[in-house]
XYZ file of C-alpha atoms in Angstrom:
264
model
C 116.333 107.714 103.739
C 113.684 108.021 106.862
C 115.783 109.024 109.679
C 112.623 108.773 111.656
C 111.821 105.047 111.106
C 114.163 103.430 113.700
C 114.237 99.741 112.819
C 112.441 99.081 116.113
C 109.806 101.347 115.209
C 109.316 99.345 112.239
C 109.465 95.938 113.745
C 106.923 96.829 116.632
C 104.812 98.216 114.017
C 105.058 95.263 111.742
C 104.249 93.332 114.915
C 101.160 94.758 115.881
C 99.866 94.652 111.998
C 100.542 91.149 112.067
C 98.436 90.421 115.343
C 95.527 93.036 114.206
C 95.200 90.544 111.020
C 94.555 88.140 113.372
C 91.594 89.585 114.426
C 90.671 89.040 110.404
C 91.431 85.701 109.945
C 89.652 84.577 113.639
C 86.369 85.964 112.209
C 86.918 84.622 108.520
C 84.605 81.848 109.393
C 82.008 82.961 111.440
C 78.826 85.244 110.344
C 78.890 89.018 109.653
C 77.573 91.704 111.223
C 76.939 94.058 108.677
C 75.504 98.081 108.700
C 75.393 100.330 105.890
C 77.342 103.841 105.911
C 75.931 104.487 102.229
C 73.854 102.654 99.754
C 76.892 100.736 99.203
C 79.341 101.161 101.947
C 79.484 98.904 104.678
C 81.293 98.078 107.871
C 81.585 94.845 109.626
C 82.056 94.651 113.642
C 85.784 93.325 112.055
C 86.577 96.687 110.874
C 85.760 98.080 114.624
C 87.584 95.669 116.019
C 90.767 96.151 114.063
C 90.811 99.721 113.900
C 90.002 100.064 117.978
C 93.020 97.055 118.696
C 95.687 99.317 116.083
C 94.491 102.530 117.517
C 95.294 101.123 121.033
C 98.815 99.797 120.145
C 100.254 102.370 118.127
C 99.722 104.866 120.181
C 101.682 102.663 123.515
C 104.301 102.235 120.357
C 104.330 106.079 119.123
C 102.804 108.078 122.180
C 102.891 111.187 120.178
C 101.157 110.307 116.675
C 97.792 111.121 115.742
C 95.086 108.668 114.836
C 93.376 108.661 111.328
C 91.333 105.796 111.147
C 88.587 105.313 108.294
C 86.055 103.771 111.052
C 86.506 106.472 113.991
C 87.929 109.801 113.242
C 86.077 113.437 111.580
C 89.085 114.110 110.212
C 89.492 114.133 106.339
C 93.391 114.212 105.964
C 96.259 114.249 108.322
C 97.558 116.851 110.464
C 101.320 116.700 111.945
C 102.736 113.028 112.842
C 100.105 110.798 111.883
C 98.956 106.856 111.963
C 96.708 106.802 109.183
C 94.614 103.634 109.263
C 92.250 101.397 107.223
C 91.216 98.646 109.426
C 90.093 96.211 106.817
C 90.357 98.036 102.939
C 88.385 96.319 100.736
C 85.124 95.634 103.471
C 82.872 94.127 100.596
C 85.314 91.693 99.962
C 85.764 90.412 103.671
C 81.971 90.301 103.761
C 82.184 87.916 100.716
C 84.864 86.275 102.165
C 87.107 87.436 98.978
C 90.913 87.131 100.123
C 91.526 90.742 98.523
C 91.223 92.725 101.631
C 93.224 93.544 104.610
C 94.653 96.124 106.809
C 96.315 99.659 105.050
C 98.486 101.673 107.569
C 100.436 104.921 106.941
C 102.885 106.715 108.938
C 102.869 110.413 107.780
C 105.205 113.085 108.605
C 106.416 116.361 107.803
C 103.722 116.133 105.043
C 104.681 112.855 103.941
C 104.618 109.363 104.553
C 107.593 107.929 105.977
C 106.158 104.102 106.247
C 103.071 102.228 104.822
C 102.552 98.891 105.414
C 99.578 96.712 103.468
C 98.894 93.318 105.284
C 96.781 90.871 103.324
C 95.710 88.241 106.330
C 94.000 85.654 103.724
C 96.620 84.714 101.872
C 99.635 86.002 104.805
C 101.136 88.492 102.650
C 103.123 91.571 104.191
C 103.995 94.487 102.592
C 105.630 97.416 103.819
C 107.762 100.253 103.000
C 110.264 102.874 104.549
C 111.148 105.649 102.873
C 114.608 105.542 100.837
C 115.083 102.088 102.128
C 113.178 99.989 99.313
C 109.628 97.919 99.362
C 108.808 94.065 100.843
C 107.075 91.541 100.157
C 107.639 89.106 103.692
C 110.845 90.003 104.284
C 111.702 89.729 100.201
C 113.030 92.855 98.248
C 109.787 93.713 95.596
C 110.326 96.188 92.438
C 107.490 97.551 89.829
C 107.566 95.912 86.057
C 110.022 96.352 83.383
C 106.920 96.873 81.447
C 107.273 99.926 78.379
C 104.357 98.903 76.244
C 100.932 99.882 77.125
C 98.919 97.611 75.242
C 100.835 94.853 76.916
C 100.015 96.324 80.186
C 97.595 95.025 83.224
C 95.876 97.374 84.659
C 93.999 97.561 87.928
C 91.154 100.053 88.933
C 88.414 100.630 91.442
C 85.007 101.926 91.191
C 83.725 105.072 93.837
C 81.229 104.375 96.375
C 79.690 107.892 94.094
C 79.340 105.423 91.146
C 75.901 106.426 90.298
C 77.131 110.260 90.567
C 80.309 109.156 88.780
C 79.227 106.873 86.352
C 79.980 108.845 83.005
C 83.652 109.502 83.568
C 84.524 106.091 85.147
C 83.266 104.081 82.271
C 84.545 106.824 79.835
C 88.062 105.715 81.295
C 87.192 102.213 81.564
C 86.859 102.074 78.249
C 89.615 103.886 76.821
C 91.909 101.925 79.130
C 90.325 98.389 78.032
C 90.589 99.189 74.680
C 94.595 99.924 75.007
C 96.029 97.996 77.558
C 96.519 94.353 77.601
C 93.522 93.930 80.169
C 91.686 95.310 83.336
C 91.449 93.952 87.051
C 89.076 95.432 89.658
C 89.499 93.574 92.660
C 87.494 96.362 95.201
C 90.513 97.226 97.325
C 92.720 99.872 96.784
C 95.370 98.575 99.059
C 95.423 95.673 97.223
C 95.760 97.321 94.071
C 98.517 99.445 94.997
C 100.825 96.960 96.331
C 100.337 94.501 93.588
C 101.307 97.109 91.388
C 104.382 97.483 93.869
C 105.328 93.454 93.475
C 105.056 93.915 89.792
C 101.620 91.616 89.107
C 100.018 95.057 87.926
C 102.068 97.433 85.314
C 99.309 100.443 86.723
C 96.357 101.234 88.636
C 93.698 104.185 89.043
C 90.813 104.898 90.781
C 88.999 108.216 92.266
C 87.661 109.570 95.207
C 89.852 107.281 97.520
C 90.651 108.513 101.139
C 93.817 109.084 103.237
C 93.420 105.476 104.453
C 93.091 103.955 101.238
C 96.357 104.976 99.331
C 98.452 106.442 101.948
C 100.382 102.821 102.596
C 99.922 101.739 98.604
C 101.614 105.241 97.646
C 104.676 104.560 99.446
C 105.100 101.046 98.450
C 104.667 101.838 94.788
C 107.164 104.574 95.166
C 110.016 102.687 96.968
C 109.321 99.531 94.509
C 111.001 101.999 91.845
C 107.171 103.135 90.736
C 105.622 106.629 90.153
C 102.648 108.036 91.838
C 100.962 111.230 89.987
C 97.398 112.799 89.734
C 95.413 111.865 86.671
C 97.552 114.038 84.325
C 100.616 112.133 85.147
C 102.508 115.086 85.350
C 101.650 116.650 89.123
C 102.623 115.424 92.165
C 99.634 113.069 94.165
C 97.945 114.679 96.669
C 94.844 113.589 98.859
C 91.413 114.094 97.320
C 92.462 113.804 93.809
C 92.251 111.136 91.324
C 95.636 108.319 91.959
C 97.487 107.204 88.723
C 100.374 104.782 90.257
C 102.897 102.664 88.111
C 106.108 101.385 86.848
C 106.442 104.820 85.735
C 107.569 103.538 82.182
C 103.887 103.199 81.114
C 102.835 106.236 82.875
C 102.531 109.005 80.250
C 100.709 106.281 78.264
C 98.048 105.411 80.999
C 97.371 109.036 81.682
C 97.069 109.837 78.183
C 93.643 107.524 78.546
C 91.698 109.037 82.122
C 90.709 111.851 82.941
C 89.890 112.883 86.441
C 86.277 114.457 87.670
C 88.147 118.129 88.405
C 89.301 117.967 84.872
């Protein structure tokens, strides 16, 4: 059990996710602006917005955390006590005006994370997490899948911004996994993934070349909903910069038994 998550720490930080997704759903409506960091990865002014409102609050809430935000910091993974922050996870979507997408934060400590909290503003659904005190879904106790059959599994994936770099070993998996499991889902946010695998709508996810930001709050939700998280081999313990295999941990040995990661 944390014993540095003090319940008011977690229900000023809960607070200020709630008001950041604000931000989200007050420019749902209106046009985007749009700039490219890659041939195809975007930001909106949305994903400034949030990040630069979060970065602001947390720290007047936690004076002494460092920031790691996707939109406004060099850094690649965290260093000490650390707010690690994805303003909007799944950009494309918002663009499209897809409901998958929202706001990932992480609290990490002592080299882990002690609280991750996924808020997805479309359809108002909070997750968060503390560690040894369980996964939420608004308020609502969530657990992983009972699932122990891997062709009756659903599993969720995302593709790289490297894609065209990548392209071999991500359809290689694709199709080992499609021609296993019960099905495939690839809804372009790995926040999203990760917590639906948490609330038991996916049995397992996996994706590549994901960043601090995007897993850091999914890991810990996964992981306190009764899940496992690994590296591709399903074996090793997850670390940043590696491949992410998360699930109900009964169809884990299964699922890993189908990818394999770039390093491999």
């Amino acid at each position: 059990m944390s014993d540095f998550v003090t319940p008011v720490l977690l229900m000023q930080t809960l607070a200020a996710v709630r008001e950041a997704g604000r931000i989200i759903t007050e420019a749902w409506e209106k046009p985007r602006s749009i700039k490219y960091k890659g041939p195809i990865d975007l930001v909106t002014e949305t994903d400034v917005a949030v990040e630069t409102f979060l970065g602001k609050r947390l720290r007047e809430i936690l004076p002494e955390a460092n920031v790691l935000g996707e939109e406004g910091s060099p850094a690649a993974r965290p260093e000490g006590t650390t707010w690690i922050i994805d303003p909007v996870d799944g950009t494309t979507n918002f663009a499209h005006s897809i409901p998958q997408c929202g706001i990932s934060l992480a609290l990490w400590r002592n080299d882990t994370v002690e609280m991750g909290i996924v808020y997805l503003p479309a359809e108002d659904e909070l997750f968060h997490a503390v560690r040894g005190e369980g996964a939420f879904l608004n308020g609502k106790e969530i657990s992983v899948t009972d699932e122990s059959d891997v062709e009756h599994a659903l599993v969720a994936t995302g593709f790289p911004y490297s894609i065209r770099e990548d392209i071999d070993i991500v359809m290689q998996n694709l199709r080992a996994v499609l021609m296993t499991t019960q099905g495939v889902r690839r809804f372009g946010s790995a926040a999203t993934d990760l917590a639906y695998t948490a609330c038991g709508r996916f049995d397992a996810y996996y994706e590549i070349r994901l960043k601090p930001w995007d897993l850091a709050a999914g890991w810990l939700l996964v992981e306190e909903a009764g899940g496992k998280v690994t590296l591709y081999d399903g074996v090793t313990p997850f670390d940043f910069g590696k491949g992410i295999l998360a699930s109900n941990g009964k169809v884990h040995k299964a699922v890993a038994a189908l990818i394999t990661d770039t390093d491999d």
